[in-house]
mmCIF file of C-alpha atoms in Angstrom:
data_model
loop_
_atom_site.group_PDB
_atom_site.id
_atom_site.type_symbol
_atom_site.label_atom_id
_atom_site.label_comp_id
_atom_site.label_asym_id
_atom_site.label_seq_id
_atom_site.Cartn_x
_atom_site.Cartn_y
_atom_site.Cartn_z
ATOM 1 C CA MET T 1 219.204 -52.419 -32.697
ATOM 2 C CA HIS T 2 218.522 -51.299 -36.194
ATOM 3 C CA ILE T 3 218.257 -52.808 -39.517
ATOM 4 C CA ASN T 4 221.097 -51.887 -42.039
ATOM 5 C CA PRO T 5 220.288 -51.761 -45.825
ATOM 6 C CA PRO T 6 222.550 -53.852 -47.922
ATOM 7 C CA ASP T 7 225.040 -52.522 -50.266
ATOM 8 C CA LEU T 8 224.421 -52.862 -53.998
ATOM 9 C CA ASN T 9 226.854 -55.517 -54.562
ATOM 10 C CA SER T 10 224.856 -57.982 -52.288
ATOM 11 C CA LYS T 11 223.416 -61.053 -53.590
ATOM 12 C CA ARG T 12 219.649 -61.213 -54.052
ATOM 13 C CA ALA T 13 219.130 -63.428 -51.219
ATOM 14 C CA ARG T 14 220.449 -60.760 -48.942
ATOM 15 C CA PHE T 15 218.183 -58.155 -50.314
ATOM 16 C CA ALA T 16 215.273 -60.503 -49.830
ATOM 17 C CA ASP T 17 216.360 -60.910 -46.183
ATOM 18 C CA TRP T 18 216.384 -57.282 -45.782
ATOM 19 C CA LEU T 19 212.946 -56.841 -47.088
ATOM 20 C CA GLU T 20 211.799 -59.687 -44.808
ATOM 21 C CA LEU T 21 213.146 -57.945 -41.843
ATOM 22 C CA LEU T 22 211.444 -54.720 -42.778
ATOM 23 C CA ALA T 23 208.166 -56.463 -43.096
ATOM 24 C CA LEU T 24 208.770 -58.192 -39.767
ATOM 25 C CA SER T 25 209.830 -55.282 -37.780
ATOM 26 C CA ASN T 26 207.517 -52.428 -39.335
ATOM 27 C CA GLU T 27 204.610 -51.554 -37.271
ATOM 28 C CA SER T 28 202.271 -52.238 -40.212
ATOM 29 C CA GLY T 29 203.797 -55.634 -40.861
ATOM 30 C CA GLU T 30 204.747 -54.884 -44.579
ATOM 31 C CA VAL T 31 207.054 -53.320 -46.827
ATOM 32 C CA ALA T 32 206.919 -52.328 -50.331
ATOM 33 C CA ILE T 33 209.222 -54.079 -52.987
ATOM 34 C CA SER T 34 209.909 -50.639 -54.164
ATOM 35 C CA ALA T 35 212.003 -49.996 -50.956
ATOM 36 C CA LEU T 36 214.690 -51.626 -53.122
ATOM 37 C CA ARG T 37 214.261 -48.995 -55.861
ATOM 38 C CA THR T 38 214.377 -46.244 -53.032
ATOM 39 C CA GLN T 39 217.895 -47.653 -51.621
ATOM 40 C CA LEU T 40 219.254 -47.904 -55.194
ATOM 41 C CA ARG T 41 218.469 -44.241 -55.664
ATOM 42 C CA ARG T 42 219.792 -43.130 -52.360
ATOM 43 C CA THR T 43 222.932 -44.977 -53.003
ATOM 44 C CA THR T 44 223.430 -43.613 -56.667
ATOM 45 C CA ASP T 45 222.656 -39.984 -55.465
ATOM 46 C CA GLY T 46 225.401 -40.392 -52.946
ATOM 47 C CA ARG T 47 222.807 -39.574 -50.056
ATOM 48 C CA SER T 48 223.214 -41.555 -46.644
ATOM 49 C CA SER T 49 221.146 -44.525 -46.356
ATOM 50 C CA PRO T 50 217.903 -44.152 -44.183
ATOM 51 C CA LYS T 51 217.792 -46.076 -40.792
ATOM 52 C CA ASP T 52 214.597 -47.682 -41.830
ATOM 53 C CA PHE T 53 212.310 -48.064 -44.874
ATOM 54 C CA GLU T 54 208.474 -47.885 -44.621
ATOM 55 C CA GLU T 55 206.306 -49.803 -46.914
ATOM 56 C CA ASP T 56 205.448 -46.745 -49.072
ATOM 57 C CA ALA T 57 208.888 -45.218 -49.392
ATOM 58 C CA ASP T 58 209.564 -44.216 -52.929
ATOM 59 C CA ASP T 59 211.646 -41.446 -54.823
ATOM 60 C CA GLY T 60 211.168 -39.810 -58.324
ATOM 61 C CA GLY T 61 212.860 -38.166 -60.932
ATOM 62 C CA GLU T 62 215.960 -40.225 -61.264
ATOM 63 C CA PRO T 63 218.074 -40.909 -64.507
ATOM 64 C CA GLU T 64 216.894 -43.643 -67.003
ATOM 65 C CA VAL T 65 219.767 -45.871 -66.199
ATOM 66 C CA THR T 66 218.903 -45.929 -62.449
ATOM 67 C CA GLU T 67 215.271 -46.879 -63.356
ATOM 68 C CA ARG T 68 216.576 -49.845 -65.480
ATOM 69 C CA SER T 69 218.724 -50.843 -62.620
ATOM 70 C CA SER T 70 215.863 -50.458 -60.222
ATOM 71 C CA ASP T 71 213.673 -52.507 -62.440
ATOM 72 C CA ASP T 72 216.223 -55.274 -62.641
ATOM 73 C CA LEU T 73 216.863 -55.419 -58.842
ATOM 74 C CA GLU T 74 213.138 -55.564 -58.140
ATOM 75 C CA GLU T 75 212.726 -58.321 -60.607
ATOM 76 C CA ARG T 76 215.466 -60.293 -59.230
ATOM 77 C CA VAL T 77 214.418 -60.038 -55.624
ATOM 78 C CA THR T 78 210.765 -60.655 -56.475
ATOM 79 C CA GLU T 79 211.950 -63.866 -58.010
ATOM 80 C CA GLU T 80 213.837 -64.826 -54.980
ATOM 81 C CA ILE T 81 210.858 -64.237 -52.738
ATOM 82 C CA GLU T 82 208.520 -66.206 -55.128
ATOM 83 C CA LEU T 83 210.871 -68.963 -54.941
ATOM 84 C CA ARG T 84 210.972 -69.072 -51.028
ATOM 85 C CA ILE T 85 207.242 -68.883 -51.063
ATOM 86 C CA LYS T 86 207.252 -72.130 -53.356
ATOM 87 C CA LEU T 87 210.058 -73.920 -51.367
ATOM 88 C CA VAL T 88 209.062 -73.065 -47.813
ATOM 89 C CA GLY T 89 205.298 -73.437 -48.198
ATOM 90 C CA SER T 90 203.202 -72.960 -45.137
ATOM 91 C CA SER T 91 206.353 -72.566 -42.999
ATOM 92 C CA TYR T 92 206.941 -69.093 -44.908
ATOM 93 C CA PRO T 93 205.891 -66.327 -42.440
ATOM 94 C CA PHE T 94 205.201 -63.823 -45.198
ATOM 95 C CA GLU T 95 203.101 -63.433 -48.403
ATOM 96 C CA LEU T 96 203.571 -61.246 -51.561
ATOM 97 C CA ILE T 97 200.560 -59.254 -52.463
ATOM 98 C CA SER T 98 200.031 -57.453 -55.869
ATOM 99 C CA LEU T 99 198.294 -54.107 -55.867
ATOM 100 C CA GLY T 100 197.501 -51.405 -58.436
ATOM 101 C CA ALA T 101 196.781 -51.769 -62.261
ATOM 102 C CA PHE T 102 198.073 -55.174 -63.431
ATOM 103 C CA GLY T 103 199.697 -55.870 -60.211
ATOM 104 C CA SER T 104 202.261 -53.035 -60.613
ATOM 105 C CA ALA T 105 203.106 -52.522 -57.027
ATOM 106 C CA GLN T 106 203.863 -55.409 -54.630
ATOM 107 C CA ILE T 107 203.945 -55.685 -50.797
ATOM 108 C CA LEU T 108 205.826 -58.217 -48.812
ATOM 109 C CA LYS T 109 203.464 -58.676 -45.841
ATOM 110 C CA ARG T 110 203.984 -60.542 -42.642
ATOM 111 C CA LYS T 111 201.354 -63.101 -42.018
ATOM 112 C CA GLU T 112 199.122 -62.991 -38.934
ATOM 113 C CA SER T 113 200.221 -66.334 -38.157
ATOM 114 C CA TRP T 114 204.106 -65.581 -38.094
ATOM 115 C CA LYS T 115 204.665 -66.851 -34.693
ATOM 116 C CA SER T 116 203.118 -70.039 -35.303
ATOM 117 C CA VAL T 117 204.898 -73.015 -33.764
ATOM 118 C CA GLU T 118 202.994 -75.834 -35.534
ATOM 119 C CA SER T 119 203.526 -74.296 -38.957
ATOM 120 C CA GLY T 120 207.337 -73.576 -38.364
ATOM 121 C CA GLU T 121 207.009 -69.880 -38.934
ATOM 122 C CA LEU T 122 208.575 -68.908 -35.478
ATOM 123 C CA ILE T 123 211.601 -71.238 -36.370
ATOM 124 C CA TYR T 124 211.934 -69.534 -39.865
ATOM 125 C CA ILE T 125 211.899 -65.921 -37.986
ATOM 126 C CA PHE T 126 214.482 -67.101 -35.526
ATOM 127 C CA CYS T 127 216.784 -68.091 -38.508
ATOM 128 C CA LEU T 128 216.152 -64.860 -40.392
ATOM 129 C CA LEU T 129 217.066 -62.678 -37.295
ATOM 130 C CA ASP T 130 220.063 -65.022 -36.755
ATOM 131 C CA SER T 131 221.264 -64.447 -40.192
ATOM 132 C CA GLY T 132 220.632 -60.792 -39.950
ATOM 133 C CA MET T 133 222.842 -60.366 -37.047
ATOM 134 C CA ARG T 134 225.443 -62.600 -38.560
ATOM 135 C CA ASP T 135 225.415 -60.693 -41.743
ATOM 136 C CA ASN T 136 225.137 -57.332 -40.201
ATOM 137 C CA LEU T 137 221.721 -56.523 -41.745
ATOM 138 C CA ILE T 138 220.871 -56.197 -37.897
ATOM 139 C CA ALA T 139 223.208 -53.746 -35.953
ATOM 140 C CA VAL T 140 223.459 -54.975 -32.356
ATOM 141 C CA PRO T 141 224.946 -52.433 -30.141
ATOM 142 C CA LYS T 142 227.545 -53.515 -27.409
ATOM 143 C CA GLU T 143 225.059 -53.403 -24.703
ATOM 144 C CA LYS T 144 222.709 -55.851 -26.502
ATOM 145 C CA ARG T 145 225.380 -58.329 -27.619
ATOM 146 C CA TYR T 146 223.816 -60.977 -25.222
ATOM 147 C CA PHE T 147 221.303 -61.666 -27.861
ATOM 148 C CA VAL T 148 224.071 -62.796 -30.340
ATOM 149 C CA GLN T 149 225.831 -64.593 -27.512
ATOM 150 C CA GLN T 150 222.527 -66.693 -26.727
ATOM 151 C CA ILE T 151 221.998 -67.560 -30.777
ATOM 152 C CA GLY T 152 224.035 -70.752 -30.520
ATOM 153 C CA ASN T 153 222.050 -72.301 -27.765
ATOM 154 C CA VAL T 154 218.737 -71.072 -29.253
ATOM 155 C CA PHE T 155 219.716 -72.313 -32.841
ATOM 156 C CA GLN T 156 220.689 -75.759 -31.116
ATOM 157 C CA ILE T 157 217.092 -76.279 -30.034
ATOM 158 C CA CYS T 158 215.770 -75.367 -33.506
ATOM 159 C CA SER T 159 218.055 -77.960 -35.124
ATOM 160 C CA CYS T 160 217.316 -80.667 -32.875
ATOM 161 C CA ILE T 161 213.515 -80.197 -33.315
ATOM 162 C CA ALA T 162 214.197 -79.901 -37.201
ATOM 163 C CA VAL T 163 216.322 -83.213 -37.305
ATOM 164 C CA GLY T 164 213.566 -85.060 -35.236
ATOM 165 C CA GLY T 165 210.775 -83.823 -37.520
ATOM 166 C CA TYR T 166 212.498 -84.876 -40.665
ATOM 167 C CA THR T 167 213.938 -88.492 -39.259
ATOM 168 C CA ASN T 168 211.192 -89.338 -36.759
ATOM 169 C CA ALA T 169 214.129 -90.243 -34.878
ATOM 170 C CA GLU T 170 215.481 -90.182 -31.271
ATOM 171 C CA VAL T 171 217.496 -86.938 -31.055
ATOM 172 C CA VAL T 172 220.447 -86.247 -28.616
ATOM 173 C CA SER T 173 221.489 -82.575 -28.165
ATOM 174 C CA PHE T 174 225.393 -83.282 -27.823
ATOM 175 C CA GLY T 175 226.661 -79.679 -28.693
ATOM 176 C CA PHE T 176 228.692 -77.801 -25.978
ATOM 177 C CA PRO T 177 227.566 -76.247 -23.530
ATOM 178 C CA ARG T 178 225.152 -78.909 -22.779
ATOM 179 C CA ALA T 179 221.940 -78.385 -20.739
ATOM 180 C CA THR T 180 223.107 -81.301 -18.568
ATOM 181 C CA GLY T 181 226.386 -79.692 -17.882
ATOM 182 C CA ASP T 182 228.171 -83.070 -18.809
ATOM 183 C CA GLY T 183 231.632 -83.166 -20.115
ATOM 184 C CA PHE T 184 232.454 -85.124 -23.242
ATOM 185 C CA LEU T 185 233.003 -88.680 -21.953
ATOM 186 C CA PRO T 186 229.927 -88.695 -19.691
ATOM 187 C CA ALA T 187 227.872 -87.275 -22.510
ATOM 188 C CA LEU T 188 228.884 -89.721 -25.165
ATOM 189 C CA THR T 189 228.397 -92.556 -22.627
ATOM 190 C CA ALA T 190 224.874 -91.384 -21.887
ATOM 191 C CA ALA T 191 224.149 -90.948 -25.588
ATOM 192 C CA TRP T 192 225.000 -94.556 -26.358
ATOM 193 C CA ALA T 193 223.279 -95.931 -23.379
ATOM 194 C CA ARG T 194 220.161 -94.387 -24.734
ATOM 195 C CA TYR T 195 220.977 -95.877 -28.090
ATOM 196 C CA GLY T 196 221.161 -99.209 -26.497
ATOM 197 C CA SER T 197 224.251 -100.705 -28.183
ATOM 198 C CA TYR T 198 228.112 -100.218 -28.176
ATOM 199 C CA LYS T 199 230.205 -99.539 -25.170
ATOM 200 C CA ILE T 200 232.235 -96.481 -24.515
ATOM 201 C CA ARG T 201 235.620 -96.389 -23.082
ATOM 202 C CA ASP T 202 236.075 -95.679 -19.228
ATOM 203 C CA SER T 203 238.643 -93.228 -19.674
ATOM 204 C CA ILE T 204 239.828 -90.609 -22.331
ATOM 205 C CA PRO T 205 241.874 -92.388 -25.347
ATOM 206 C CA TYR T 206 245.399 -91.503 -25.786
ATOM 207 C CA GLY T 207 246.085 -88.488 -27.751
ATOM 208 C CA PHE T 208 242.649 -86.543 -27.112
ATOM 209 C CA ASP T 209 242.164 -83.379 -25.294
ATOM 210 C CA ALA T 210 241.000 -84.080 -21.777
ATOM 211 C CA LYS T 211 238.803 -80.743 -22.260
ATOM 212 C CA LEU T 212 237.244 -81.681 -25.446
ATOM 213 C CA LYS T 213 233.830 -80.181 -25.821
ATOM 214 C CA ASP T 214 231.739 -81.906 -28.367
ATOM 215 C CA GLY T 215 234.262 -83.205 -30.874
ATOM 216 C CA GLY T 216 232.534 -81.198 -33.800
ATOM 217 C CA VAL T 217 229.320 -83.030 -33.266
ATOM 218 C CA ASP T 218 226.272 -81.128 -32.003
ATOM 219 C CA ILE T 219 223.601 -83.666 -32.595
ATOM 220 C CA ILE T 220 223.352 -87.442 -32.539
ATOM 221 C CA ALA T 221 220.148 -88.868 -34.131
ATOM 222 C CA TRP T 222 218.937 -92.344 -34.856
ATOM 223 C CA ARG T 223 215.680 -94.132 -35.653
ATOM 224 C CA GLY T 224 215.738 -97.479 -33.899
ATOM 225 C CA PHE T 225 213.899 -100.792 -34.480
ATOM 226 C CA SER T 226 211.554 -102.198 -32.018
ATOM 227 C CA ASP T 227 214.298 -104.846 -30.971
ATOM 228 C CA GLY T 228 216.525 -102.264 -29.724
ATOM 229 C CA HIS T 229 219.552 -103.446 -31.411
ATOM 230 C CA ALA T 230 222.438 -101.649 -33.528
ATOM 231 C CA ALA T 231 222.391 -101.235 -37.316
ATOM 232 C CA THR T 232 220.021 -98.569 -37.592
ATOM 233 C CA LEU T 233 219.619 -95.160 -39.420
ATOM 234 C CA LEU T 234 222.273 -93.200 -37.585
ATOM 235 C CA MET T 235 222.718 -89.302 -38.187
ATOM 236 C CA PHE T 236 225.554 -87.047 -36.871
ATOM 237 C CA VAL T 237 224.886 -83.152 -37.291
ATOM 238 C CA GLN T 238 226.898 -80.132 -37.024
ATOM 239 C CA VAL T 239 224.828 -77.126 -36.075
ATOM 240 C CA ALA T 240 226.404 -74.016 -37.708
ATOM 241 C CA SER T 241 224.960 -70.690 -36.726
ATOM 242 C CA GLY T 242 227.613 -68.343 -38.143
ATOM 243 C CA MET T 243 229.352 -67.580 -41.452
ATOM 244 C CA ASP T 244 231.980 -69.937 -40.847
ATOM 245 C CA TRP T 245 229.910 -72.961 -41.959
ATOM 246 C CA LYS T 246 231.952 -74.105 -44.804
ATOM 247 C CA ASP T 247 234.741 -75.162 -42.224
ATOM 248 C CA LYS T 248 232.649 -77.474 -40.451
ATOM 249 C CA PRO T 249 231.653 -80.857 -42.362
ATOM 250 C CA VAL T 250 231.021 -83.321 -39.607
ATOM 251 C CA ALA T 251 232.171 -86.437 -41.335
ATOM 252 C CA SER T 252 235.772 -86.355 -40.315
ATOM 253 C CA ASP T 253 234.904 -85.376 -36.653
ATOM 254 C CA VAL T 254 232.563 -88.543 -36.351
ATOM 255 C CA LYS T 255 235.521 -90.784 -37.613
ATOM 256 C CA SER T 256 237.480 -89.507 -34.743
ATOM 257 C CA ILE T 257 234.681 -90.115 -32.250
ATOM 258 C CA ARG T 258 234.799 -93.788 -33.317
ATOM 259 C CA GLN T 259 238.077 -94.046 -31.388
ATOM 260 C CA TRP T 260 236.230 -93.608 -27.869
ATOM 261 C CA PHE T 261 234.548 -97.078 -28.404
ATOM 262 C CA VAL T 262 235.535 -100.548 -26.957
ATOM 263 C CA ASN T 263 235.213 -103.426 -29.373
ATOM 264 C CA GLU T 264 232.286 -103.060 -31.773
ATOM 265 C CA ARG T 265 231.388 -99.547 -33.204
ATOM 266 C CA PHE T 266 229.164 -98.208 -35.724
ATOM 267 C CA GLU T 267 230.604 -98.300 -39.378
ATOM 268 C CA HIS T 268 228.155 -96.380 -41.309
ATOM 269 C CA PHE T 269 226.323 -93.175 -40.584
ATOM 270 C CA LEU T 270 224.590 -90.008 -42.272
ATOM 271 C CA PRO T 271 226.482 -86.597 -42.047
ATOM 272 C CA ALA T 272 224.405 -83.450 -41.913
ATOM 273 C CA ILE T 273 224.583 -79.820 -41.147
ATOM 274 C CA CYS T 274 222.151 -77.101 -40.030
ATOM 275 C CA LEU T 275 222.263 -73.685 -41.376
ATOM 276 C CA PRO T 276 220.098 -70.566 -40.481
ATOM 277 C CA PHE T 277 220.024 -69.134 -43.938
ATOM 278 C CA PRO T 278 219.176 -70.426 -47.642
ATOM 279 C CA LEU T 279 221.732 -72.573 -48.805
ATOM 280 C CA TRP T 280 222.058 -70.528 -51.908
ATOM 281 C CA PHE T 281 222.450 -67.147 -50.026
ATOM 282 C CA ASP T 282 225.858 -66.689 -51.989
ATOM 283 C CA LEU T 283 224.672 -67.653 -55.279
ATOM 284 C CA GLU T 284 226.394 -65.653 -57.996
ATOM 285 C CA GLU T 285 224.567 -63.601 -60.544
ATOM 286 C CA PRO T 286 223.966 -65.012 -63.197
ATOM 287 C CA PRO T 287 224.483 -68.627 -61.964
ATOM 288 C CA ARG T 288 227.219 -70.360 -64.140
ATOM 289 C CA ALA T 289 227.321 -74.088 -65.538
ATOM 290 C CA ALA T 290 230.320 -76.223 -65.228
ATOM 291 C CA GLY T 291 231.361 -75.192 -68.737
ATOM 292 C CA GLY T 292 231.025 -71.448 -67.717
ATOM 293 C CA GLY T 293 227.636 -70.806 -69.634
ATOM 294 C CA PRO T 294 224.782 -69.050 -67.866
ATOM 295 C CA LEU T 295 222.008 -70.828 -65.805
ATOM 296 C CA VAL T 296 218.588 -69.596 -65.019
ATOM 297 C CA TYR T 297 218.678 -68.735 -61.291
ATOM 298 C CA ARG T 298 216.501 -71.581 -60.093
ATOM 299 C CA GLU T 299 218.803 -74.207 -61.750
ATOM 300 C CA GLY T 300 221.680 -72.400 -59.916
ATOM 301 C CA VAL T 301 219.866 -73.029 -56.496
ATOM 302 C CA THR T 302 219.345 -76.703 -57.514
ATOM 303 C CA ARG T 303 222.967 -77.171 -58.269
ATOM 304 C CA LYS T 304 224.034 -75.638 -54.904
ATOM 305 C CA PHE T 305 222.327 -78.359 -53.073
ATOM 306 C CA ALA T 306 223.625 -81.073 -55.361
ATOM 307 C CA VAL T 307 227.375 -79.881 -55.218
ATOM 308 C CA ARG T 308 227.533 -79.202 -51.393
ATOM 309 C CA GLU T 309 225.953 -82.665 -50.537
ATOM 310 C CA ALA T 310 229.526 -84.136 -51.349
ATOM 311 C CA THR T 311 230.956 -82.169 -48.539
ATOM 312 C CA PHE T 312 228.137 -81.889 -45.829
ATOM 313 C CA GLY T 313 225.721 -84.719 -46.584
ATOM 314 C CA ILE T 314 222.245 -83.926 -45.379
ATOM 315 C CA ILE T 315 221.609 -80.157 -45.437
ATOM 316 C CA PHE T 316 218.926 -78.476 -43.200
ATOM 317 C CA ASP T 317 218.936 -74.778 -44.437
ATOM 318 C CA ARG T 318 216.442 -72.210 -43.278
ATOM 319 C CA GLY T 319 213.301 -73.410 -45.119
ATOM 320 C CA ARG T 320 214.078 -76.916 -44.438
ATOM 321 C CA ILE T 321 214.665 -76.339 -40.615
ATOM 322 C CA ALA T 322 211.218 -74.352 -40.500
ATOM 323 C CA GLN T 323 209.379 -77.207 -42.660
ATOM 324 C CA SER T 324 210.961 -80.059 -40.664
ATOM 325 C CA SER T 325 210.329 -78.493 -37.232
ATOM 326 C CA ALA T 326 206.846 -78.265 -38.198
ATOM 327 C CA LEU T 327 206.546 -81.916 -38.516
ATOM 328 C CA ALA T 328 207.682 -82.286 -35.055
ATOM 329 C CA LEU T 329 205.768 -79.345 -33.349
ATOM 330 C CA GLY T 330 202.581 -80.180 -35.375
ATOM 331 C CA ALA T 331 202.685 -84.009 -34.906
ATOM 332 C CA PRO T 332 199.329 -85.726 -34.317
ATOM 333 C CA GLY T 333 199.119 -86.325 -30.684
ATOM 334 C CA GLY T 334 201.376 -83.468 -29.830
ATOM 335 C CA PRO T 335 205.072 -83.101 -30.115
ATOM 336 C CA PRO T 336 207.166 -86.347 -29.518
ATOM 337 C CA THR T 337 209.159 -86.485 -26.371
ATOM 338 C CA ASN T 338 212.255 -88.257 -27.647
ATOM 339 C CA ILE T 339 213.673 -85.072 -29.247
ATOM 340 C CA ASP T 340 216.065 -83.179 -27.003
ATOM 341 C CA GLY T 341 215.016 -79.452 -26.822
ATOM 342 C CA ILE T 342 211.468 -79.782 -27.956
ATOM 343 C CA ASP T 343 210.127 -78.922 -24.423
ATOM 344 C CA ARG T 344 212.541 -75.549 -24.588
ATOM 345 C CA ILE T 345 210.628 -74.033 -27.865
ATOM 346 C CA ASN T 346 209.376 -71.261 -25.456
ATOM 347 C CA GLU T 347 213.056 -70.173 -25.316
ATOM 348 C CA VAL T 348 213.076 -69.688 -29.158
ATOM 349 C CA ASP T 349 209.677 -67.596 -28.774
ATOM 350 C CA GLU T 350 211.272 -65.669 -25.912
ATOM 351 C CA TRP T 351 214.428 -64.774 -27.808
ATOM 352 C CA VAL T 352 212.402 -63.858 -30.987
ATOM 353 C CA GLU T 353 210.203 -61.382 -28.807
ATOM 354 C CA GLY T 354 213.117 -59.718 -27.131
ATOM 355 C CA VAL T 355 214.801 -59.021 -30.524
ATOM 356 C CA MET T 356 211.443 -57.849 -31.838
ATOM 357 C CA GLN T 357 211.066 -55.493 -28.782
ATOM 358 C CA GLU T 358 214.364 -53.995 -29.495
ATOM 359 C CA LEU T 359 213.768 -53.211 -33.035
ATOM 360 C CA ALA T 360 210.387 -51.812 -32.103
ATOM 361 C CA GLU T 361 212.171 -49.418 -29.419
ATOM 362 C CA LYS T 362 214.603 -48.133 -32.082
ATOM 363 C CA ARG T 363 211.910 -47.443 -34.703
ATOM 364 C CA ALA T 364 209.974 -45.630 -32.092
ATOM 365 C CA ALA T 365 213.005 -43.629 -30.994
ATOM 366 C CA ALA T 366 213.813 -42.709 -34.841
#
């Protein structure tokens, strides 16, 4: 595996991901923000892009227009990283360090605690690597594609933990393939037996596929009362680890699942989606208001959440997943046992460690 530099038409969030990947994979654990300047100069010179960028990479003697473009790119990406530091807080596994006179040089540095489970930093790293592979910032050779094939299962673990941490709820991992190996009907029956109310049909309702996998629902979560009755907080979640997430709002799928119940069935629920990247990763530059006028970047990010709530409901993006996971994994008295997958956190660590080793071997061979 190796890290690909983004093309110059990329959004600032993609450039920030690239710098994070470099800081994560470099032996020194850091990368200079000026790597952006280097990439811009290489591209405008028509030179081929380097396989890797070290933290002290830089060029000189470029035209003034390139310098202005470099300054603008560094400023925008630095603003993106500063936003992540603010929004993700202690779950952000990097820090921005200013060096030189008046902080003229800046370094993105991997924290010593970057694999901390209780802070959620490991979960953030997994989501970053997931996004990198999906968005081709990490080139994965054919013989290593099994890492990509494992992403769905590992992200399911992360998402269950995040949902449980955020809601303090009972969490059922319903996505296919299931760790239990159950088909749709027995898995649905088991979930509602665990819920304690409502009855599932004994056979597949007319018109449904006998080989139905998960019906578009990956997680079912609820926060019950001590009486064990229905009428609780009830959440259905789609876990979307790839770039086709915009086609996966869960609400309509949940309405179909209601047809599997006998007599009483739930009426109200919260839809949600889990994503491994920042929700605003595709935000245009500069952001535009409804009337067409420009917005400051931070306001554009705010509007992304507000607008996409109408389609997806509660949104767990990369930063929220990391933070919410920390609430569960660092809970007083230890991680709660009513969250499916929380006892499989080691699988997340093993996947991350495997990818890190592949990147290190590629760097050593370069």
